[in-house]
Amino acid sequence: GQNIDQPTEMTATEGAIVQINCTYQTSGFNGLFWYQQHAGEAPTFLSYNVLDGLEEKGRFSSFLSRSKGYSYLLLKELQMKDSASYLCALNSGGYNKLIFGAGTRLAVHP
Amino acid sequence: EAQVTQNPRYLITVTGKKLTVTCSQNMNHEYMSWYRQDPGLGLRQIYYSMNVEVTDKGDVPEGYKVSRKEKRNFPLILESPSPNQTSLYFCASKDPRDRGYNEQFFGPGTRLTVL
């Protein structure tokens, strides 16, 4: 089976940097997604890591270490609009399945 | 505009009254999927479909049915809804050929309450 762990809640200050961790146990997967979800809205794609290492995309970066079963999402220059839930998801089952963590609710305050 | 649409967006119903939540996508995607989202549990896959007339169970299929008669539509059917099916439901679609990311595009969600 697969198990994905993320912190339930985090808080951070506007303009700061925050790192959201995701650890997982799985027998195999194709890649790891990060999605952003504002309350009551649909998840939206942030990043996808297939290989180990850091993927940078503007203010957001995502890191994957397959050997350590670990990923993180790094958000820089935080803005109030970054207050949302961040979902870590494994892409598995021959690309047919997304297994989601429960999500981390990030609150950005002034 | 490329999108996934769901209807209705909100629904309050009673136990045992059959209902259908529709999902439609205009991106010609072969793959479509249904998820439910509950507090503390995250998104869980209910059913998915690789193509027309091809459907498979996800992690939590009990109490649900789906059909895929056309590529663009993937309705979710609750034959006899129960209160434990009160949840936020998302439909999603993807085309594996898009950027190789296998990114799933999500609909706006349907908030279902079963009394």
mmCIF file of C-alpha atoms in Angstrom:
data_model
loop_
_atom_site.group_PDB
_atom_site.id
_atom_site.type_symbol
_atom_site.label_atom_id
_atom_site.label_comp_id
_atom_site.label_asym_id
_atom_site.label_seq_id
_atom_site.Cartn_x
_atom_site.Cartn_y
_atom_site.Cartn_z
ATOM 1 C CA GLY A 1 0.000 0.000 0.000
ATOM 2 C CA GLN A 2 0.872 3.640 0.022
ATOM 3 C CA ASN A 3 0.986 6.134 2.860
ATOM 4 C CA ILE A 4 1.557 9.876 2.545
ATOM 5 C CA ASP A 5 2.174 12.207 5.474
ATOM 6 C CA GLN A 6 2.027 15.989 5.522
ATOM 7 C CA PRO A 7 1.733 18.425 8.427
ATOM 8 C CA THR A 8 -1.891 19.379 8.985
ATOM 9 C CA GLU A 9 -1.384 23.114 9.416
ATOM 10 C CA MET A 10 1.352 25.712 9.092
ATOM 11 C CA THR A 11 1.492 29.454 9.546
ATOM 12 C CA ALA A 12 3.914 31.933 8.043
ATOM 13 C CA THR A 13 4.418 35.643 7.627
ATOM 14 C CA GLU A 14 3.899 37.611 4.442
ATOM 15 C CA GLY A 15 7.200 37.982 2.566
ATOM 16 C CA ALA A 16 8.815 35.013 4.293
ATOM 17 C CA ILE A 17 9.790 31.558 3.011
ATOM 18 C CA VAL A 18 7.977 28.386 4.018
ATOM 19 C CA GLN A 19 8.778 24.727 3.363
ATOM 20 C CA ILE A 20 5.986 22.146 3.341
ATOM 21 C CA ASN A 21 7.198 18.581 3.726
ATOM 22 C CA CYS A 22 5.719 15.378 2.408
ATOM 23 C CA THR A 23 6.946 11.917 3.349
ATOM 24 C CA TYR A 24 5.658 8.745 1.822
ATOM 25 C CA GLN A 25 5.939 4.976 1.862
ATOM 26 C CA THR A 26 5.182 3.242 -1.404
ATOM 27 C CA SER A 27 6.213 0.245 -3.452
ATOM 28 C CA GLY A 28 6.617 2.373 -6.538
ATOM 29 C CA PHE A 29 5.394 5.475 -8.274
ATOM 30 C CA ASN A 30 5.954 7.417 -11.472
ATOM 31 C CA GLY A 31 6.178 10.895 -10.050
ATOM 32 C CA LEU A 32 5.044 13.242 -7.330
ATOM 33 C CA PHE A 33 2.635 16.152 -7.720
ATOM 34 C CA TRP A 34 2.020 19.232 -5.671
ATOM 35 C CA TYR A 35 -1.370 20.899 -5.981
ATOM 36 C CA GLN A 36 -2.709 24.094 -4.447
ATOM 37 C CA GLN A 37 -6.312 24.220 -3.279
ATOM 38 C CA HIS A 38 -8.106 27.280 -1.994
ATOM 39 C CA ALA A 39 -11.013 26.590 0.347
ATOM 40 C CA GLY A 40 -14.011 25.172 -1.521
ATOM 41 C CA GLU A 41 -12.252 25.288 -4.879
ATOM 42 C CA ALA A 42 -10.677 22.747 -7.210
ATOM 43 C CA PRO A 43 -7.033 21.732 -6.813
ATOM 44 C CA THR A 44 -4.710 23.439 -9.282
ATOM 45 C CA PHE A 45 -1.404 22.081 -10.504
ATOM 46 C CA LEU A 46 1.824 23.484 -9.065
ATOM 47 C CA SER A 47 4.596 21.047 -9.885
ATOM 48 C CA TYR A 48 5.523 17.507 -10.868
ATOM 49 C CA ASN A 49 8.785 15.770 -9.938
ATOM 50 C CA VAL A 50 9.879 12.593 -11.659
ATOM 51 C CA LEU A 51 13.615 12.656 -10.980
ATOM 52 C CA ASP A 52 15.409 13.450 -7.748
ATOM 53 C CA GLY A 53 16.279 17.069 -7.295
ATOM 54 C CA LEU A 54 14.817 20.523 -7.294
ATOM 55 C CA GLU A 55 12.305 21.899 -9.796
ATOM 56 C CA GLU A 56 11.990 25.671 -9.684
ATOM 57 C CA LYS A 57 9.054 27.612 -11.041
ATOM 58 C CA GLY A 58 8.940 31.246 -10.059
ATOM 59 C CA ARG A 59 8.244 31.657 -6.347
ATOM 60 C CA PHE A 60 7.535 27.942 -5.970
ATOM 61 C CA SER A 61 10.063 25.096 -5.959
ATOM 62 C CA SER A 62 9.597 21.400 -5.353
ATOM 63 C CA PHE A 63 12.165 18.830 -4.309
ATOM 64 C CA LEU A 64 12.104 15.046 -4.479
ATOM 65 C CA SER A 65 14.337 12.384 -2.961
ATOM 66 C CA ARG A 66 13.163 8.911 -3.916
ATOM 67 C CA SER A 67 15.743 7.168 -1.732
ATOM 68 C CA LYS A 68 14.522 9.051 1.347
ATOM 69 C CA GLY A 69 10.812 8.928 0.516
ATOM 70 C CA TYR A 70 10.646 12.665 0.866
ATOM 71 C CA SER A 71 9.498 15.731 -0.985
ATOM 72 C CA TYR A 72 9.015 19.348 -0.091
ATOM 73 C CA LEU A 73 7.367 22.402 -1.586
ATOM 74 C CA LEU A 74 9.178 25.685 -1.026
ATOM 75 C CA LEU A 75 7.242 28.925 -1.272
ATOM 76 C CA LYS A 76 9.225 32.161 -1.360
ATOM 77 C CA GLU A 77 8.146 35.787 -0.922
ATOM 78 C CA LEU A 78 4.879 34.673 0.577
ATOM 79 C CA GLN A 79 1.770 36.595 -0.309
ATOM 80 C CA MET A 80 -1.599 36.640 1.422
ATOM 81 C CA LYS A 81 -3.115 34.848 -1.580
ATOM 82 C CA ASP A 82 -0.840 31.868 -0.883
ATOM 83 C CA SER A 83 -3.086 31.002 2.064
ATOM 84 C CA ALA A 84 -4.472 27.664 0.869
ATOM 85 C CA SER A 85 -4.096 23.938 1.279
ATOM 86 C CA TYR A 86 -1.166 22.242 -0.422
ATOM 87 C CA LEU A 87 -1.651 18.675 -1.528
ATOM 88 C CA CYS A 88 1.100 16.153 -2.118
ATOM 89 C CA ALA A 89 0.102 13.311 -4.473
ATOM 90 C CA LEU A 90 1.809 10.230 -5.847
ATOM 91 C CA ASN A 91 1.228 9.333 -9.487
ATOM 92 C CA SER A 92 1.068 5.545 -9.558
ATOM 93 C CA GLY A 93 -0.772 2.576 -10.977
ATOM 94 C CA GLY A 94 0.512 2.987 -14.508
ATOM 95 C CA TYR A 95 -0.381 6.701 -14.457
ATOM 96 C CA ASN A 96 -3.987 5.857 -13.672
ATOM 97 C CA LYS A 97 -4.079 6.807 -10.044
ATOM 98 C CA LEU A 98 -3.322 9.803 -7.944
ATOM 99 C CA ILE A 99 -2.870 9.003 -4.265
ATOM 100 C CA PHE A 100 -3.254 12.170 -2.226
ATOM 101 C CA GLY A 101 -2.005 13.140 1.168
ATOM 102 C CA ALA A 102 -4.504 14.850 3.461
ATOM 103 C CA GLY A 103 -3.017 18.247 2.623
ATOM 104 C CA THR A 104 -1.327 21.018 4.573
ATOM 105 C CA ARG A 105 -3.351 24.126 5.348
ATOM 106 C CA LEU A 106 -1.092 27.177 5.151
ATOM 107 C CA ALA A 107 -2.130 30.467 6.714
ATOM 108 C CA VAL A 108 -0.148 33.546 5.693
ATOM 109 C CA HIS A 109 -0.527 36.522 8.004
ATOM 110 C CA PRO A 110 0.687 40.108 7.688
ATOM 111 C CA GLU B 1 -11.881 27.755 -22.824
ATOM 112 C CA ALA B 2 -10.532 24.331 -21.839
ATOM 113 C CA GLN B 3 -12.401 23.165 -18.782
ATOM 114 C CA VAL B 4 -14.069 20.457 -16.762
ATOM 115 C CA THR B 5 -17.628 21.244 -15.684
ATOM 116 C CA GLN B 6 -19.758 19.607 -13.030
ATOM 117 C CA ASN B 7 -23.451 19.881 -12.225
ATOM 118 C CA PRO B 8 -24.948 20.530 -9.839
ATOM 119 C CA ARG B 9 -22.444 22.505 -7.789
ATOM 120 C CA TYR B 10 -24.472 22.089 -4.612
ATOM 121 C CA LEU B 11 -27.051 19.465 -3.740
ATOM 122 C CA ILE B 12 -28.964 18.602 -0.596
ATOM 123 C CA THR B 13 -30.921 15.369 -0.777
ATOM 124 C CA VAL B 14 -32.385 12.658 1.407
ATOM 125 C CA THR B 15 -31.305 9.103 2.054
ATOM 126 C CA GLY B 16 -32.248 6.678 -0.698
ATOM 127 C CA LYS B 17 -33.173 9.172 -3.401
ATOM 128 C CA LYS B 18 -31.176 8.356 -6.528
ATOM 129 C CA LEU B 19 -29.054 11.154 -7.922
ATOM 130 C CA THR B 20 -26.576 11.795 -10.721
ATOM 131 C CA VAL B 21 -23.729 14.276 -10.767
ATOM 132 C CA THR B 22 -22.674 15.115 -14.293
ATOM 133 C CA CYS B 23 -19.121 15.782 -15.454
ATOM 134 C CA SER B 24 -18.105 17.029 -18.868
ATOM 135 C CA GLN B 25 -14.767 18.037 -20.376
ATOM 136 C CA ASN B 26 -14.053 19.804 -23.654
ATOM 137 C CA MET B 27 -10.369 18.858 -24.001
ATOM 138 C CA ASN B 28 -10.921 15.523 -25.782
ATOM 139 C CA HIS B 29 -9.224 13.742 -22.874
ATOM 140 C CA GLU B 30 -9.432 9.972 -22.814
ATOM 141 C CA TYR B 31 -8.948 9.617 -19.062
ATOM 142 C CA MET B 32 -11.514 10.827 -16.530
ATOM 143 C CA SER B 33 -11.837 10.242 -12.812
ATOM 144 C CA TRP B 34 -14.021 10.952 -9.778
ATOM 145 C CA TYR B 35 -12.743 11.836 -6.316
ATOM 146 C CA ARG B 36 -14.339 12.620 -3.010
ATOM 147 C CA GLN B 37 -12.731 14.916 -0.473
ATOM 148 C CA ASP B 38 -13.363 14.684 3.235
ATOM 149 C CA PRO B 39 -11.714 16.616 6.087
ATOM 150 C CA GLY B 40 -8.559 14.953 7.303
ATOM 151 C CA LEU B 41 -8.657 12.311 4.575
ATOM 152 C CA GLY B 42 -7.730 14.239 1.487
ATOM 153 C CA LEU B 43 -8.897 13.329 -1.988
ATOM 154 C CA ARG B 44 -9.760 9.687 -2.589
ATOM 155 C CA GLN B 45 -10.422 8.169 -5.976
ATOM 156 C CA ILE B 46 -13.872 6.628 -6.512
ATOM 157 C CA TYR B 47 -13.807 5.462 -10.137
ATOM 158 C CA TYR B 48 -11.799 6.218 -13.219
ATOM 159 C CA SER B 49 -12.175 5.636 -16.934
ATOM 160 C CA MET B 50 -9.390 5.127 -19.444
ATOM 161 C CA ASN B 51 -11.670 5.610 -22.436
ATOM 162 C CA VAL B 52 -15.234 5.183 -23.699
ATOM 163 C CA GLU B 53 -16.882 2.083 -22.219
ATOM 164 C CA VAL B 54 -13.819 1.391 -20.020
ATOM 165 C CA THR B 55 -14.224 2.047 -16.295
ATOM 166 C CA ASP B 56 -12.401 0.803 -13.195
ATOM 167 C CA LYS B 57 -12.778 1.041 -9.450
ATOM 168 C CA GLY B 58 -10.641 3.405 -7.457
ATOM 169 C CA ASP B 59 -10.049 3.216 -3.736
ATOM 170 C CA VAL B 60 -13.585 3.937 -2.482
ATOM 171 C CA PRO B 61 -16.118 2.697 -5.102
ATOM 172 C CA GLU B 62 -18.777 1.307 -2.743
ATOM 173 C CA GLY B 63 -22.161 2.971 -3.183
ATOM 174 C CA TYR B 64 -21.273 4.592 -6.512
ATOM 175 C CA LYS B 65 -21.693 3.809 -10.190
ATOM 176 C CA VAL B 66 -20.303 5.468 -13.289
ATOM 177 C CA SER B 67 -20.759 5.230 -17.022
ATOM 178 C CA ARG B 68 -18.701 6.389 -19.982
ATOM 179 C CA LYS B 69 -20.799 6.316 -23.131
ATOM 180 C CA GLU B 70 -19.105 9.334 -24.700
ATOM 181 C CA LYS B 71 -15.574 10.627 -24.366
ATOM 182 C CA ARG B 72 -16.589 14.014 -22.984
ATOM 183 C CA ASN B 73 -19.017 12.846 -20.247
ATOM 184 C CA PHE B 74 -18.472 10.803 -17.090
ATOM 185 C CA PRO B 75 -21.500 10.919 -14.761
ATOM 186 C CA LEU B 76 -21.357 9.729 -11.152
ATOM 187 C CA ILE B 77 -24.463 7.896 -9.995
ATOM 188 C CA LEU B 78 -25.560 7.325 -6.417
ATOM 189 C CA GLU B 79 -28.361 4.768 -6.603
ATOM 190 C CA SER B 80 -29.282 4.986 -2.927
ATOM 191 C CA PRO B 81 -27.384 7.806 -1.232
ATOM 192 C CA SER B 82 -26.556 7.544 2.453
ATOM 193 C CA PRO B 83 -25.352 10.210 4.913
ATOM 194 C CA ASN B 84 -21.775 8.864 4.782
ATOM 195 C CA GLN B 85 -21.666 9.973 1.157
ATOM 196 C CA THR B 86 -21.950 13.585 2.245
ATOM 197 C CA SER B 87 -18.764 15.012 0.784
ATOM 198 C CA LEU B 88 -17.151 17.320 -1.748
ATOM 199 C CA TYR B 89 -16.833 15.593 -5.110
ATOM 200 C CA PHE B 90 -14.386 16.413 -7.872
ATOM 201 C CA CYS B 91 -14.260 15.195 -11.433
ATOM 202 C CA ALA B 92 -10.941 15.304 -13.274
ATOM 203 C CA SER B 93 -9.577 14.534 -16.708
ATOM 204 C CA LYS B 94 -6.162 14.208 -18.275
ATOM 205 C CA ASP B 95 -4.330 13.499 -21.484
ATOM 206 C CA PRO B 96 -1.013 11.718 -20.826
ATOM 207 C CA ARG B 97 0.413 13.211 -23.985
ATOM 208 C CA ASP B 98 0.217 16.744 -22.554
ATOM 209 C CA ARG B 99 3.757 17.719 -21.542
ATOM 210 C CA GLY B 100 4.342 14.230 -20.204
ATOM 211 C CA TYR B 101 3.207 15.414 -16.803
ATOM 212 C CA ASN B 102 0.008 13.395 -16.650
ATOM 213 C CA GLU B 103 -1.472 16.425 -14.937
ATOM 214 C CA GLN B 104 -5.126 16.041 -13.997
ATOM 215 C CA PHE B 105 -7.470 18.976 -14.592
ATOM 216 C CA PHE B 106 -10.140 19.260 -11.942
ATOM 217 C CA GLY B 107 -13.722 20.438 -12.171
ATOM 218 C CA PRO B 108 -15.073 23.051 -9.725
ATOM 219 C CA GLY B 109 -16.501 20.484 -7.310
ATOM 220 C CA THR B 110 -19.963 19.382 -6.195
ATOM 221 C CA ARG B 111 -20.863 19.717 -2.535
ATOM 222 C CA LEU B 112 -23.331 16.960 -1.689
ATOM 223 C CA THR B 113 -25.259 16.688 1.566
ATOM 224 C CA VAL B 114 -27.332 13.567 2.243
ATOM 225 C CA LEU B 115 -29.795 13.937 5.120
#
